[in-house]
Amino acid sequence: MISRFERQLPLFGAAGQRMLRQAHVAIVGLGGIGSHVNQQLSYLGVGQLTLLDGDVVEDTNLNRLIGGTQTDVLAATPKVFVAERLTKSIDPDIKVTAHQGSAATTEAVALLANTTFVIGCLDHDGPRLALLTICTALRKPYLDVATDISPKDSVYGGRVIFGGGGSGCLYCLNQLDQGEVRRWMSTDEAIASEDRLYGRRAAGPSPSVVSLNGVLASVACMEFMAETTGLRPARRWLEYDGQTGKLRVDTSSPAPNCPYCFGPQSDAVDSLARLLRLVPTRQQ
Ligand SMILES: [Zn+2]
């Protein structure tokens, strides 16, 4: 084990390396960003990984899915198994639990309860709020990664938010699109009815580019590494602007009285129970 990690020990020491080995990290979402995170955590030497994602590999994933191959497209391999295969090829001693399905199920919550740290690499804000609710109820540190590409506004970048400690979270830092959350919580019939009424078309898949995903995944892994090894506390909010090439620490104040940051623990557990009843079959 020493020879495998000797080039990184000068940064955070043997004690830091032990902390990484003792960590049990959940990665929720093993697509463009999550597959990068999985690869880096495997190289860093994290001891246990729990991987959650409901999707299988499709040909449109091959521009960015780390470890994904043409053969996986033909076999419709679940993304969690691509990630597990990659991790085992890097370090067979890492213990991996691969779960094909949404995080918002009783079974997945039980898996998340066994972890020490959660990294969310999701595409949409509905599942993001669900994961925030789960992590609040389970008192798990939660690091959320997202990219944003809007060609008509010449915007491409992303952000990493580390919740916890009452310093702000996705909810009180206003990082969730409430309309998107509401649609995710709605039944298919209600969504179809709303679309007919307002003439709304279902949004197509979001743009996604491997190099941008890699930047944000690396930022997230840096914050995880710094927090876990004791190098320094993770930053609350880091914002990357691809146009200027700048990475900025955002110090905006969170909205007061956040139910996730300051609500009683019993409220968080009640919210989780409601969530599991509301969205038992929703996918990520
Ligand atoms: Zn909050």
PDB file of N, CA and C and ligand atoms in Angstrom, residues 168-173 254-255 258-262, ligand 1:
ATOM      1  N   GLY A 168     -24.816  27.026   5.131  1.00  0.00           N
ATOM      2  CA  GLY A 168     -25.494  27.148   3.845  1.00  0.00           C
ATOM      3  C   GLY A 168     -25.570  25.807   3.148  1.00  0.00           C
ATOM      4  N   CYS A 169     -26.565  25.688   2.275  1.00  0.00           N
ATOM      5  CA  CYS A 169     -26.748  24.441   1.527  1.00  0.00           C
ATOM      6  C   CYS A 169     -27.396  24.782   0.185  1.00  0.00           C
ATOM      7  N   LEU A 170     -27.650  23.777  -0.614  1.00  0.00           N
ATOM      8  CA  LEU A 170     -28.258  24.002  -1.931  1.00  0.00           C
ATOM      9  C   LEU A 170     -29.551  24.804  -1.821  1.00  0.00           C
ATOM     10  N   TYR A 171     -30.317  24.550  -0.761  1.00  0.00           N
ATOM     11  CA  TYR A 171     -31.631  25.169  -0.603  1.00  0.00           C
ATOM     12  C   TYR A 171     -31.491  26.651  -0.258  1.00  0.00           C
ATOM     13  N   CYS A 172     -30.759  26.960   0.806  1.00  0.00           N
ATOM     14  CA  CYS A 172     -30.715  28.355   1.260  1.00  0.00           C
ATOM     15  C   CYS A 172     -29.719  29.198   0.463  1.00  0.00           C
ATOM     16  N   LEU A 173     -28.902  28.564  -0.354  1.00  0.00           N
ATOM     17  CA  LEU A 173     -28.043  29.333  -1.263  1.00  0.00           C
ATOM     18  C   LEU A 173     -28.728  29.521  -2.615  1.00  0.00           C
ATOM     19  N   PRO A 254     -26.282  32.842   2.953  1.00  0.00           N
ATOM     20  CA  PRO A 254     -27.463  32.006   2.735  1.00  0.00           C
ATOM     21  C   PRO A 254     -28.711  32.689   3.281  1.00  0.00           C
ATOM     22  N   ALA A 255     -29.891  32.297   2.730  1.00  0.00           N
ATOM     23  CA  ALA A 255     -31.152  32.799   3.283  1.00  0.00           C
ATOM     24  C   ALA A 255     -31.275  32.312   4.727  1.00  0.00           C
ATOM     25  N   CYS A 258     -33.027  28.413   7.335  1.00  0.00           N
ATOM     26  CA  CYS A 258     -33.125  27.292   6.392  1.00  0.00           C
ATOM     27  C   CYS A 258     -33.567  26.021   7.137  1.00  0.00           C
ATOM     28  N   PRO A 259     -34.622  25.351   6.632  1.00  0.00           N
ATOM     29  CA  PRO A 259     -35.073  24.131   7.323  1.00  0.00           C
ATOM     30  C   PRO A 259     -34.051  23.001   7.252  1.00  0.00           C
ATOM     31  N   TYR A 260     -33.175  23.042   6.239  1.00  0.00           N
ATOM     32  CA  TYR A 260     -32.169  21.990   6.115  1.00  0.00           C
ATOM     33  C   TYR A 260     -30.961  22.265   7.005  1.00  0.00           C
ATOM     34  N   CYS A 261     -30.578  23.555   7.114  1.00  0.00           N
ATOM     35  CA  CYS A 261     -29.399  23.884   7.924  1.00  0.00           C
ATOM     36  C   CYS A 261     -29.741  24.008   9.410  1.00  0.00           C
ATOM     37  N   PHE A 262     -30.956  24.522   9.711  1.00  0.00           N
ATOM     38  CA  PHE A 262     -31.259  24.856  11.110  1.00  0.00           C
ATOM     39  C   PHE A 262     -32.497  24.173  11.662  1.00  0.00           C
TER      40      PHE A 262
HETATM   41 ZN    ZN B   1     -29.508  25.525   4.134  1.00  0.00          ZN
END
